Coordinates of C-alpha atoms in Angstrom, one line a residue:
Chain Q
X1460 CA -11.9 -19.9 -1.3
X1461 CA -8.4 -20.6 -2.7
X1462 CA -6.0 -17.7 -3.0
X1463 CA -5.6 -16.7 -6.6
X1464 CA -4.1 -13.9 -8.6
X1465 CA -7.5 -12.7 -9.9
X1466 CA -8.9 -12.8 -6.3
X1467 CA -5.9 -10.9 -5.0
X1468 CA -6.3 -8.2 -7.6
X1469 CA -9.7 -7.6 -9.2
X1470 CA -12.0 -7.5 -6.1
X1471 CA -9.2 -5.9 -4.0
X1472 CA -9.0 -3.1 -6.6
X1473 CA -12.7 -2.7 -6.6
X1474 CA -12.8 -2.3 -2.8
X1475 CA -10.0 0.3 -2.9
X1476 CA -11.4 2.3 -5.7
X1477 CA -14.8 2.4 -4.0
X1478 CA -13.2 3.5 -0.8
X1479 CA -11.3 6.2 -2.6
X1480 CA -14.5 7.4 -4.3
X1481 CA -16.2 7.7 -0.8
X1482 CA -13.1 9.5 0.5
X1483 CA -13.5 12.0 -2.4
X1484 CA -17.1 12.5 -1.3
X1485 CA -15.9 13.4 2.1
X1486 CA -13.3 15.8 0.6
X1487 CA -16.1 17.5 -1.4
X1488 CA -18.3 17.8 1.7
X1489 CA -15.3 19.2 3.7
X1490 CA -14.6 21.8 1.0
X1491 CA -18.2 22.9 1.0
X1492 CA -18.4 23.1 4.8
X1493 CA -15.2 25.1 5.0
X1494 CA -16.2 27.2 1.9
X1495 CA -13.0 26.4 0.1
X1496 CA -12.6 25.6 -3.6
X1497 CA -12.3 21.8 -3.9
X1498 CA -9.7 22.5 -6.5
X1499 CA -7.4 23.6 -3.7
X1500 CA -7.5 20.1 -2.3
X1501 CA -7.0 18.5 -5.8
X1502 CA -3.8 20.6 -6.2
X1503 CA -2.3 19.7 -2.8
X1504 CA 0.8 17.6 -2.6
X1505 CA 2.8 16.4 0.4
X1506 CA 6.1 17.5 -1.1
X1507 CA 6.9 19.8 -4.0
X1508 CA 8.2 16.9 -6.1
X1509 CA 5.3 14.5 -5.3
X1510 CA 2.1 14.2 -7.3
X1511 CA -0.8 16.3 -6.3
X1512 CA -4.1 14.7 -5.3
X1513 CA -5.5 14.8 -8.8
X1514 CA -2.5 13.0 -10.2
X1515 CA -2.5 10.5 -7.3
X1516 CA -6.1 9.5 -8.1
X1517 CA -5.3 9.3 -11.8
X1518 CA -2.3 7.1 -11.1
X1519 CA -4.2 4.7 -8.9
X1520 CA -6.5 4.1 -11.8
X1521 CA -3.6 3.7 -14.2
X1522 CA -1.8 1.2 -12.0
X1523 CA -5.0 -0.9 -11.7
X1524 CA -6.1 -0.7 -15.3
X1525 CA -2.7 -1.4 -16.8
X1526 CA -1.7 -3.9 -14.3
X1527 CA -4.8 -6.0 -14.5
X1528 CA -4.9 -5.7 -18.3
X1529 CA -1.3 -6.9 -18.7
X1530 CA -2.0 -9.8 -16.3
X1531 CA -5.0 -10.7 -18.4
X1532 CA -2.9 -10.6 -21.6
X1533 CA -4.8 -7.7 -23.2
X1534 CA -3.7 -4.3 -24.3
X1535 CA -4.5 -1.7 -21.5
X1536 CA -6.7 1.1 -22.8
X1537 CA -5.2 4.6 -22.5
X1538 CA -6.7 7.3 -20.4
X1539 CA -6.4 11.1 -20.9
X1540 CA -5.5 13.0 -17.8
X1541 CA -8.1 15.8 -18.1
X1542 CA -9.9 15.7 -14.8
X1543 CA -10.2 19.0 -12.9
X1544 CA -13.0 18.2 -10.5
X1545 CA -13.8 15.6 -7.8
X1546 CA -16.9 14.6 -9.8
X1547 CA -14.6 13.9 -12.8
X1548 CA -12.2 11.9 -10.7
X1549 CA -15.0 9.8 -9.3
X1550 CA -16.2 9.2 -12.9
X1551 CA -12.7 8.0 -13.7
X1552 CA -12.7 5.6 -10.7
X1553 CA -16.1 4.3 -11.8
X1554 CA -14.9 3.8 -15.4
X1555 CA -11.9 1.9 -14.1
X1556 CA -14.1 -0.4 -12.1
X1557 CA -16.3 -1.0 -15.1
X1558 CA -13.2 -1.9 -17.1
X1559 CA -12.0 -4.4 -14.6
X1560 CA -15.2 -6.3 -14.9
X1561 CA -14.5 -6.8 -18.6
X1562 CA -11.3 -8.8 -17.8
X1563 CA -11.3 -12.6 -17.6
X1564 CA -10.2 -13.8 -14.1
X1565 CA -9.0 -17.1 -15.6
X1566 CA -6.6 -15.3 -17.9
X1567 CA -5.2 -13.5 -14.9
X1568 CA -4.9 -16.7 -12.9
X1569 CA -3.0 -18.3 -15.8
X1570 CA -0.4 -15.5 -15.9
X1571 CA 1.7 -16.5 -12.9
X1572 CA 4.7 -17.8 -15.0
X1573 CA 4.1 -15.7 -18.1
X1574 CA 6.7 -12.9 -18.7
X1575 CA 5.0 -9.5 -18.7
X1576 CA 6.6 -6.6 -20.3
X1577 CA 5.7 -3.0 -19.4
X1578 CA 7.1 0.5 -19.9
X1579 CA 9.4 1.6 -17.1
X1580 CA 11.0 5.0 -17.0
X1581 CA 11.6 5.2 -20.8
X1582 CA 12.7 1.5 -21.0
X1583 CA 10.9 -1.8 -20.7
X1584 CA 10.6 -3.8 -17.5
X1585 CA 9.9 -7.5 -17.5
X1586 CA 8.6 -9.7 -14.7
X1587 CA 6.8 -13.0 -14.3
X1588 CA 3.1 -12.4 -13.8
X1589 CA 3.0 -13.5 -10.1
X1590 CA 6.0 -11.2 -9.3
X1591 CA 4.5 -8.4 -11.3
X1592 CA 1.4 -8.5 -9.2
X1593 CA 3.1 -9.0 -5.8
X1594 CA 6.1 -6.7 -6.2
X1595 CA 5.0 -4.1 -8.7
X1596 CA 1.3 -3.7 -9.2
X1597 CA 0.1 -4.0 -5.6
X1598 CA 2.8 -1.8 -4.1
X1599 CA 2.3 0.9 -6.7
X1600 CA -1.4 0.7 -6.3
X1601 CA -1.3 1.0 -2.5
X1602 CA 1.3 3.7 -2.7
X1603 CA -0.9 6.1 -4.7
X1604 CA -4.0 5.1 -2.8
X1605 CA -2.4 5.9 0.5
X1606 CA -0.8 9.1 -0.9
X1607 CA -4.3 10.3 -2.0
X1608 CA -5.7 9.5 1.4
X1609 CA -2.7 11.1 3.3
X1610 CA -3.1 14.4 1.3
X1611 CA -6.6 14.7 2.4
X1612 CA -5.8 13.9 6.1
X1613 CA -3.0 16.5 5.8
X1614 CA -5.7 19.0 4.6
X1615 CA -7.9 18.2 7.6
X1616 CA -10.5 16.1 6.0
X1617 CA -12.0 13.9 8.7
X1618 CA -11.3 10.4 7.5
X1619 CA -9.9 7.5 9.3
X1620 CA -8.2 4.1 8.6
X1621 CA -11.6 2.5 8.0
X1622 CA -12.2 4.9 5.1
X1623 CA -9.0 3.7 3.5
X1624 CA -9.6 0.0 4.1
X1625 CA -13.2 0.3 2.7
X1626 CA -15.9 -2.4 2.6
X1627 CA -14.2 -5.7 3.2
X1628 CA -15.4 -9.3 4.0
X1629 CA -14.9 -8.8 7.8
X1630 CA -17.0 -10.2 10.6
X1631 CA -17.0 -8.8 14.1
X1632 CA -17.4 -11.6 16.5
Chain H
X301 CA 6.4 -20.1 -9.8
X302 CA 2.8 -20.4 -8.7
X303 CA 1.1 -17.6 -6.9
X304 CA 0.8 -18.5 -3.3
X305 CA -0.2 -16.9 0.0
X306 CA 3.3 -17.4 1.5
X307 CA 4.9 -16.0 -1.7
X308 CA 2.6 -13.0 -1.7
X309 CA 3.5 -12.2 1.9
X310 CA 6.8 -13.4 3.4
X311 CA 9.3 -12.3 0.6
X312 CA 7.1 -9.2 -0.2
X313 CA 7.4 -8.1 3.4
X314 CA 11.2 -8.8 3.4
X315 CA 11.5 -6.5 0.3
X316 CA 9.5 -3.8 1.9
X317 CA 11.2 -3.9 5.3
X318 CA 14.6 -3.9 3.7
X319 CA 13.5 -0.9 1.5
X320 CA 12.3 0.9 4.6
X321 CA 15.6 0.3 6.4
X322 CA 17.5 1.8 3.5
X323 CA 15.1 4.8 3.5
X324 CA 15.8 5.3 7.2
X325 CA 19.6 5.3 6.3
X326 CA 18.9 8.1 3.9
X327 CA 16.9 9.9 6.6
X328 CA 19.8 9.6 9.0
X329 CA 22.3 10.9 6.3
X330 CA 19.9 13.8 5.5
X331 CA 19.7 14.8 9.2
X332 CA 23.5 14.7 9.5
X333 CA 23.9 16.8 6.4
X334 CA 21.3 19.4 7.5
X335 CA 22.6 19.3 11.1
X336 CA 19.2 18.5 12.4
X337 CA 18.4 16.1 15.2
X338 CA 17.1 12.9 13.5
X339 CA 14.6 12.7 16.4
X340 CA 12.8 15.6 14.7
X341 CA 12.1 13.4 11.7
X342 CA 11.0 10.6 13.9
X343 CA 8.4 12.8 15.6
X344 CA 7.0 14.2 12.3
X345 CA 3.5 13.4 11.2
X346 CA 1.4 14.4 8.2
X347 CA -1.6 15.3 10.3
X348 CA -1.9 16.0 14.0
X349 CA -4.1 12.9 14.4
X350 CA -1.9 10.6 12.3
X351 CA 1.0 8.5 13.7
X352 CA 4.5 10.0 13.6
X353 CA 7.3 8.3 11.7
X354 CA 8.4 6.2 14.7
X355 CA 4.9 4.8 15.2
X356 CA 4.5 4.3 11.4
X357 CA 7.7 2.1 11.4
X358 CA 6.6 0.3 14.5
X359 CA 3.2 -0.4 13.0
X360 CA 4.6 -1.7 9.7
X361 CA 6.5 -4.3 11.7
X362 CA 3.4 -5.1 13.9
X363 CA 1.2 -5.6 10.8
X364 CA 3.8 -7.9 9.2
X365 CA 4.7 -9.9 12.3
X366 CA 1.1 -10.4 13.5
X367 CA -0.4 -10.9 10.1
X368 CA 2.1 -13.6 9.1
X369 CA 2.0 -15.3 12.4
X370 CA -1.8 -15.6 12.4
X371 CA -1.7 -16.9 8.9
X372 CA 0.8 -19.5 10.0
X373 CA -1.4 -20.4 12.9
X374 CA 1.0 -19.4 15.6
X375 CA 0.8 -16.8 18.4
X376 CA 2.3 -13.5 17.3
X377 CA 5.1 -12.4 19.6
X378 CA 4.6 -9.0 21.3
X379 CA 6.9 -6.1 20.8
X380 CA 7.5 -3.1 23.1
X381 CA 7.3 0.3 21.5
X382 CA 10.5 1.7 23.0
X383 CA 12.5 2.9 20.0
X384 CA 13.7 6.5 20.0
X385 CA 16.4 6.4 17.3
X386 CA 16.7 5.4 13.7
X387 CA 19.2 2.7 14.7
X388 CA 16.7 1.2 17.1
X389 CA 14.0 1.3 14.4
X390 CA 16.3 -0.4 11.9
X391 CA 17.0 -3.1 14.6
X392 CA 13.3 -3.6 14.9
X393 CA 12.9 -4.1 11.2
X394 CA 15.8 -6.6 11.2
X395 CA 14.3 -8.5 14.1
X396 CA 11.0 -8.7 12.3
X397 CA 12.6 -10.1 9.1
X398 CA 14.4 -12.7 11.3
X399 CA 11.1 -13.6 12.8
X400 CA 9.4 -14.0 9.4
X401 CA 12.1 -16.6 8.5
X402 CA 11.0 -18.8 11.5
X403 CA 7.5 -19.2 10.0
X404 CA 6.5 -22.2 7.8
X405 CA 5.4 -21.1 4.4
X406 CA 3.3 -24.3 4.0
X407 CA 1.3 -23.3 7.1
X408 CA 0.6 -20.0 5.5
X409 CA -0.4 -21.6 2.2
X410 CA -2.8 -23.9 4.1
X411 CA -4.7 -21.0 5.7
X412 CA -6.8 -19.7 2.8
X413 CA -10.0 -21.1 4.2
X414 CA -9.2 -21.1 7.8
X415 CA -11.0 -18.5 9.9
X416 CA -8.6 -16.1 11.5
X417 CA -9.5 -14.1 14.6
X418 CA -7.6 -10.9 15.5
X419 CA -8.1 -7.9 17.8
X420 CA -9.8 -5.1 16.1
X421 CA -10.6 -1.8 17.9
X422 CA -11.4 -3.4 21.3
X423 CA -13.4 -6.2 19.6
X424 CA -12.5 -9.3 17.6
X425 CA -12.4 -9.4 13.8
X426 CA -12.7 -12.6 11.9
X427 CA -11.8 -13.3 8.3
X428 CA -10.8 -16.3 6.1
X429 CA -7.1 -16.4 5.7
X430 CA -7.1 -15.5 2.0
X431 CA -9.3 -12.5 2.7
X432 CA -7.3 -11.5 5.8
X433 CA -4.1 -11.4 3.7
X434 CA -5.6 -9.6 0.6
X435 CA -8.1 -7.2 2.3
X436 CA -6.4 -6.5 5.7
X437 CA -2.8 -7.4 6.1
X438 CA -1.5 -6.1 2.8
X439 CA -3.5 -2.9 2.7
X440 CA -2.5 -2.1 6.3
X441 CA 1.1 -3.0 5.7
X442 CA 1.4 -0.8 2.6
X443 CA -0.5 2.0 4.3
X444 CA 2.0 2.4 7.1
X445 CA 5.0 1.7 4.7
X446 CA 3.8 4.5 2.4
X447 CA 3.1 6.8 5.3
X448 CA 6.6 6.4 6.7
X449 CA 8.0 7.1 3.2
X450 CA 5.7 10.1 2.7
X451 CA 6.7 11.7 6.0
X452 CA 10.3 11.7 4.9
X453 CA 9.5 13.0 1.5
X454 CA 7.5 15.7 3.2
X455 CA 10.6 16.5 5.3
X456 CA 12.7 16.9 2.2
X457 CA 14.7 13.6 2.3
X458 CA 15.8 12.8 -1.2
X459 CA 14.1 9.5 -1.9
X460 CA 12.1 8.4 -4.9
X461 CA 9.6 5.7 -5.8
X462 CA 12.4 3.2 -6.4
X463 CA 13.4 3.6 -2.7
X464 CA 9.9 2.6 -1.8
X465 CA 9.6 -0.3 -4.2
X466 CA 13.0 -1.7 -3.1
X467 CA 14.9 -4.6 -4.6
X468 CA 12.4 -6.7 -6.7
X469 CA 12.8 -9.4 -9.3
X470 CA 12.7 -7.1 -12.2
X471 CA 14.6 -7.3 -15.5
X472 CA 15.2 -4.3 -17.7
X473 CA 15.0 -5.5 -21.3

């Protein structure tokens, strides 16, 4: 298997979004067992000026959807931030994974030298595709994925690093 | 610029470690301004069963040093976990960056299909090089990098996403 831009993005995102979906299941089970409203977890943040869990999950999907679309040379679809339950956030993750499957890996692989423009804090950022994936999309993706996970660890949900890493092509020998 | 395993690892790690070093500078300035012992920050954790800041920083360097060495087909050097100050942690980051420069990018690029074995929870994990980078090294690297950053945000250090992302090849147009 050669190392490719599509291979370092599409299936990696799928693993991470599936892992996050399973982590949200554990959050729901935790809330039920502790008899707390799951919405409390969804509104938890690690600092008053950081995103809460809901927004972290929404942002993970935004990073992935927009990043992969721009690399594939297509217009990223918009998404409304209306989720208020774990079930709705899981549906957003599933919808994002379905969208990723509509993208052409070859288009992504052909984007290494293409200049990609994207909104950035009210202005426009521009990077070559390979740089955009390695220095922008992947770090932002993992940032929000980790933040979502860390919020739930902070709340006491019993999850470990394996829940974060997800189902990967690993052999134990 | 083609997308390559060495390009998606070595310079990406350098950007992240430099960014973390600058974040630690801000942590030190924050501690001085608030007249708190910086060691309090270094011992802070987001959950009682998560690593504290010191261990997060140590682990970032472990992931990078070991991951890159294994991809390059050389024995990763060991590191003793003796740091108790921000200055010492910054020295560890600098030492790790210097080590990365000793690795041969061509060796890393040639590792996509090579089976890589590595210690994993008392056993041995095995993955092809491309998978090891995309599904193991990068996620673990970003996990601990984000956790270190999030601990300091949680403590009130004034840092933002740009401090996490670091100095990247981005144009504003």
